[in-house]
Each structure stands twice: as structure tokens, then as C-alpha cells.
Amino acid sequence: MPTLRRYTVLPRLPAPLERLRDIAHNLWWAWSPVAVSLFVRVDPDLYDEVFGNPIELLSRASQRRLDELSTDDAFLSHLEMAWSTFQAYMSREGWFKKTYPDAQNARIAYFSMEYGLHQCLPIYSGGLGVLAGDHLKTASDLGIPLVGVGLAYAEGYFRQVLNDDGWQGERYPINDWPRLPVQPVRTADGKRLMIRVAYPDRNVLAQLWKVQVGRVPLFLLDTNVEENAKADRAITGPLYGGDQEFRVRQEIMLGIGGVHALEAMGMTPTACHMNEGHSAFLALERIGRLMRERGASFAVAGEANSAASIFTTHTPVPAGNDVFQADLVRRYLEPYRAALGISEEQLLGLGRVDPRDTKSAFSMPVLAIRSADHYNGVSALHGEVSRKMYQTLWPELPEHEVPIGSVTNGVHIASWISSEHGALYTRYLGPRWADEVDDAALWARAQNIPDAELWQTHEHRRHRLVQLCRHWRRLAAERRQLAPEEVERAEQVLDPRALTIGFARRFATYKRATLLFSDMARVKRLLCDPDRPVQLVFAGKAHPQDKGGKELIRSIVHASRDPELQRRVVFIEDYDMRIARAMVSGVDVWLNTPRRPHEASGTSGMKAAANGALNVSVLDGWWAEAWKSHGSEVGWAIGRGEEYEDGLGDALEAEVLYDLLEREVVPLFFDRTPHDQLPRGWIKRMKNAISKLVPEFNTARMVREYTETFYVPAITLSEKLRADNLAEAERLTRWKEKVRQAWPHVAIHSVALRSKEQLYVGEAMDVEAVVDLGALASDDVVVELYHGPAAAGQDLPHGEVIPMSLASRSPEGRHIYHGAIPARDSGSHAFAVRIMPHNTALTHPYETSLVRWG
Ligand SMILES: *Cc1c(COP(=O)(O)O)cnc(C)c1O
């Protein structure tokens, strides 16, 4: 054999098709069926093979095919339609501009370790990334001046391959960045823009890639450049790989490198949103810059930075958080510490729950909280869990007053419904559904969709899911080089008419994927009833190090080989956004069985609901909220929100789940009206799910909420603090310093009842408090009555607050305050008096974390 030298020949895109490339470079196509169908049309098989990556598609399509399309007037008119839809989208004004005309120069930088935008850009591992992707898409829809920042991983998140025993193996695809729908960022003279980030004893360089997401750019940092040493080139290697030291390196690149990158492009952020704590080092860089540029102190620059910083936590269990050994942080942040002019202990204290506890490790979420003034969890329940988790940072406050609120997650509806559902909604809700996703009146029109038509669309998608599962099973069998009869058998799974239950998510053990298999005899009875067949479709990846999660996958694969179950249970390999979309739009029931309260929010159930699937779920995360508002109209709850010590509730909740399926879900699905075979009761719930859940659990509502409660206040506050060369930040810092020094002398001298101890409803309890303010003036504080019904014991867990007013000064110079608590209900009540620092420049009243109780 001669030695073969390989080379590549790229096709030339004929002139009439030039716009295909322009569309391909803006991820707008990812949620626009008119564009996706256009690319599919170029070459359907190739489209699948390249995971829908249009750049790859255009560079691998045959020249003959492209030439053919360039004279195909049907294709060209399709292209024209996609182009004009695209242009209209890009040029519209958007909600933000209309609502906040004064904030046009603002720029919100959104930092996330992962982004799930499309299956062809594998820089996401699960829910956190998909949420970040949906956030960017929605910011584009609403015209919010937001830019994303992330890492350009050389290895995509792993692809899952199961061996014959069902044990998960991992394959790491190499991301060939020039072939992805992204563009290199260049300087004015056409060179690659490089940024330089300080690491111990060296600088690490990074180049940038831009992903255009509609009107929002996402910048990804890439250290895989020749100038870097080998280990540094690997910093943006794998997503969530490596040891602690590797993670520190990565997170420095994300947070600190991210700020460098924006500055290098002249895009100084007005506000920064940290999606999880991974990017929290960014505060050090932002503060350092303010100090250099404005000659400010660490404290003053810190005030200006935190007023403009937002932190969203997603982790309801302490063990899930990013925590580093102090030594590692000390070593890696040394170049920054010196510039900030703070001591090592001060630096490490920023990431410690108790800064004085020099033995404790460095927590990224704690750093994020310390360097932001706005914080939230991602569902109402997760807000509660977060307040409990971080109460130690506000030790003087009752738990419910800990200033961590919640913004419930959502999904970008247009990205997650099938094109058939999209067409159905356009027909019956009108074309505005994609823009006014949070308009409840509009979604109420889903009730007008004729039963037969909704059911037909749904059945069509179920058939499609069954076909796809068979296709994917065939590919997996061929890849494993099984015998032809086995390949054929792999394809003979599922029944297009059976009640189809879907379960797909990361295989973390707390999600309990195998709950349904706790009683094999019972699950067989449930699935194999010839008159009322039920089937299960599973998908999901376990973290490569998570043996427990891999065991769960294996046991499902084993169950799917049981002779009685083999047509009724499938596990689809290599869960990604493409499989997710097919599943959420094709199943009847979406099953969710986390151990409460471990699921911070969960979003896949929202995707299912948007396609009319019914959720059967533990009351955790978002579903606890949906259930509270709508109850059984929209789906089913497993249990009533009980919480158990890990694992102890599993057997019981499995029982409850079986009962629910046997007694309610399956009978309702098979209850058909005789003349047309429609399950009217089921369809009624589908319509409820669509009309009631979609307008609430979508990212337009979510991003508007972030904008109103965080972005706009952060922009306003930080402008105020920065004005006049940080004059206001300087004042605030001095004031906080004064308050801290004076605080030990602030005391409640006496509290007296000015009413009788027994009142009637309708009267009020008048209270007088005499307080010592030491060096503080009455303007520096608020004196409050914290009151509520007194349950047994000493606590007032959910007290309400009434401000007291200054009545007079005592001869000794003490301040006398009066306040009245209305007696609205009979029973035993209690109150306490407290003093808190007060200043209008504070973002929230608990910012100083100082409270003096009487
Ligand atoms: C939506 C989605 C998730 C998140 O699902 P949860 O229900 O929140 O666990 C994870 N992975 C992919 C691919 C998704 O599309």
C-alpha cells in the first residue's frame, strides 16, 4: 500500500444560498422551525449525523446537492421566508427598551459554567446549563442588554455509551471550534483577541469565541492556544472534570478571565449575574479594577461591586457546593490579593461562613453571597431551603427574613415544544404566543383547541417518539455489532398506542430513577395489562464518577431485558437536548421522583407540560408550586410533600406511586368515549396543563422577574454608588464603618406596655421602647416591633414587622420610640423590639447583618 495523505475539500456555497450561512451563524435558528426545517431539507441524514450543526452541514454537504438547491425555487422561497422571519426578529424593539427607556446603556453580564443552547454545542451537562441557554434566548426575545460569559471546552460533555451489561462508559468528543456555529473574536486589525489572566508564577492566555444567540452574544474563553503551557491549554478542556486544583484554575478563568474579556472588548458590565457560584472570583477582578481606575479602597470598591451583583444558587444540599481547600485558594489568588491590599485571612474570610474560623474551607457560594447584594433560589421551596442553608451568614435574623428570595425557573417554550404543537398554538392562540409567553389570557385559549385535534397532534408525537426510540436502539445495536436478529429485536420495542411514561434527567441517586422497579411483580402487572398497556422510556447520564448513578442505569437496562418487559421498557442512550425534545413532546406522562427537597426546581416537567404531557411528580421544586395553585387539574402529586431522612421514605413513596398509577392515571387514560375513542377527561387535563402552567413556568416570566427585581435595581443602585467618582459608595462605606463601631453601644434599655396585657380583637397593643443609640443618630437606625401569634415555646418563626416611631428623648439622652400592634386575631401573641441599621443606600435592610434584639 502506498502512503495516503489526506486532505479536505469544502464545497462552495452557491451565491443564492449565501444567506444560509448567515442564518447558520445565529443560534436563532435553534428555536425557529422555519430555519431548522430548512437545514434538514439540505440533507436529512447528514443533518442527523452532525447533530443538527448547520455549519458542519454546509461544509459537508455535497457540491452537487448545493448546486441543485441553488436553482430549486421551492427551496429558495423557503430560504427567503426564513430570512425575512430572521430579519424581523432581529430588528424588533423588544420589551426592555419599551419598559426601561432610561436603561439603554446598561449591560448585564451573565456568567455560567455551562450553556445548553443546542445539541450541537455540547457545553452543558444538565439542567443548570439548559436554564442558562434558555435565559440567553429569552433575553434576546425581550431585548435585554445582556451578554453571556462561559468557557469554550475542548472536550464536549461526555457522550454516553453503554456496554452489553448496561454499564455506562464515557466518550469525550473533541469540539472542533472552527466547525461549530460560533465565530472567533478579533481585534480591529484582524488578529485574534487574546486576554491574559494571572495565575501563580505565570500568565495564561485565552482567545474568545462568540456565539450569537438571537440578539444576545455569548463569549466563550478558550485557553487552548499555542502560547500556553500544556497544562494551561487544558484549563478549558473538560466540563466538570479534574480535581479541586483544576476546578480552581477553571473558575479563575471563568470569573476573572470573563471580566478581562468583556473589558478588552469595551463591554464593561453594569451588573453581573452569577448563575451558581462557579464564577464568584469575578468579584475580585471587578473590585481590583475599580480600585485601580478610581483610586478607591477595597471596601468602597466592594460596595459598588456588590450593589451591582446578583447570585443565583441552585444547590439545595451543602455537599453539592463548590468548596475548596483554603491553601489552594491562598496560592491561586495571591496575585490578586496583593493588588487588593488585603491580608490572606481577609481574603479567605470572604469564602468562609465564619471568617474567624481559620480552619474552614473556602466556599464559592459564600464568596458569591458576600460579594453580591441580590440573591435568590430557583423555586419557592428552594428559596426556603436556601434561607435555612445560609442562615448562618445572618445569625441574628429569623430564618424567614434571611434576604434570599426566589425566582422560579422556567423554560424557553419555543425551544421545547414540537413544531406540530407550535403550529397548533399559532392556529388557536394566535401568532403572539411565542412573544407573549407569560400572557395567561392568551394561553387560556388553549381551552378552545378541539379535543380531537389536540389528541391527534399528541398521538402523532407519541408515534414519532416510538419511531425515534426504535431508530436510536437500532443505531446502538449496530454500534455494538450485535447479530442481525438482535439488531432487529432492538427495533421491536414499544407500542405507539400504549400509555407512555417518560423519565429523563441526570442519574443522580436522589432522583430515584428506579423507584418504579421496587416491586417487580407489581410493575409487570401495571405494564403488561393487554387491554391497558403502559410503557416506560428512560434516558439520562450519570456523572462519570457516580457509581451509584451508573448502578441505577444498569438495573433499568437489566429490567428492559426481562422477557415480559422487553417491549415495554427502554433506556435510550446518550441523553441530550435532542432526545429531551423528542421525549417531552411524545410522552403522555412525565415522571419525577426526587427525594424532597433535593430538586431545587427541575425544568423538564415544564417542557413536558408545554407539550400537553401530564406530570406525575413528588411535590418538590417547581411542582410544589404548580400543585399549590392548580392541584389535580393539571396532573398528579406523589404524596403530600413529606420529607424523610435519606432513603427512609423510598418504599412508602413507591407504594403511593403504584397506587396512583393503578387507580387514577391508567384508568383515566383508557377511559375513552365510545364513538370517537377520545379520552375526554385526559384531554381536559392536557388543556389545563397547557393553559395554566405555560404562562407561569416559562423563561419570559422568569427573565422579566430577574430584570424587575434584580437587574434594574442593581443598575440604578450601582449608578448611584458610582456617580461622582464613587462618592456615594464612599459615604456608604464610612457609614457602615461608623455603625459597626457604634454597634456595641446600641442597646434596648427598656420596653413597656402602654396597653393592658389583655386586649380585645380590634384594639392595639401600644408599646414604648427606650433605646440607647450611642454614637448613632435616630436616622441611622430603625426600631421595630417583631410580632406574631406565639406558638408553644420561645420562637416567633414567622413574625411580622411594624416600625416604631421616635416619640421623644429622655433626660439622659435616650431615644423613646412608640409603636402599636393591631390585635387582629384572638389567642396568645408575643413581640420583641429590635434595632437595625438603616440607610437608603442599602440594597436591602439586612445588608450589614447587624440586629439588636431587646
Ligand atoms: C431540561 C433538561 C435537563 C433538566 O431536567 P430536570 O428535570 O431539571 O432534571 C437536563 N438535561 C437536558 C438535556 C434537558 O433538556
Short mmCIF file of C-alpha atoms and ligand atoms in Angstrom, two decimals, residues 124-127 130 416 504-506 511 575-577 580 590 599 602-605 607, ligand 1:
data_model
loop_
_atom_site.label_atom_id
_atom_site.label_comp_id
_atom_site.label_asym_id
_atom_site.label_seq_id
_atom_site.Cartn_x
_atom_site.Cartn_y
_atom_site.Cartn_z
CA TYR A 124 -23.73 21.65 29.01
CA SER A 125 -24.25 18.74 31.34
CA GLY A 126 -27.81 19.18 32.53
CA GLY A 127 -30.45 21.43 33.99
CA VAL A 130 -30.16 24.31 29.83
CA TRP A 416 -39.06 22.91 23.82
CA ALA A 504 -35.16 11.55 31.68
CA ARG A 505 -32.71 13.54 33.70
CA ARG A 506 -29.26 13.26 35.19
CA LYS A 511 -33.75 11.47 41.66
CA TYR A 575 -29.46 11.79 26.68
CA ASP A 576 -29.09 15.27 25.24
CA MET A 577 -31.31 18.18 24.24
CA ALA A 580 -35.13 15.57 25.60
CA TRP A 590 -43.68 12.85 32.77
CA GLU A 599 -34.72 19.09 43.47
CA GLY A 602 -36.47 20.90 37.87
CA THR A 603 -37.42 22.08 34.42
CA SER A 604 -38.03 19.03 32.27
CA GLY A 605 -41.57 18.71 33.64
CA LYS A 607 -41.15 21.26 28.95
C1 LIG B 1 -34.29 20.05 30.63
C2 LIG B 1 -33.09 19.23 30.64
C3 LIG B 1 -32.50 18.87 31.86
C4 LIG B 1 -33.06 19.29 33.20
O1 LIG B 1 -34.08 18.43 33.59
P1 LIG B 1 -34.53 18.32 35.12
O2 LIG B 1 -35.93 17.93 35.10
O3 LIG B 1 -34.39 19.71 35.67
O4 LIG B 1 -33.65 17.37 35.79
C5 LIG B 1 -31.36 18.09 31.83
N1 LIG B 1 -30.82 17.68 30.66
C6 LIG B 1 -31.36 18.00 29.48
C7 LIG B 1 -30.73 17.51 28.23
C8 LIG B 1 -32.52 18.78 29.42
O5 LIG B 1 -33.04 19.10 28.25
#
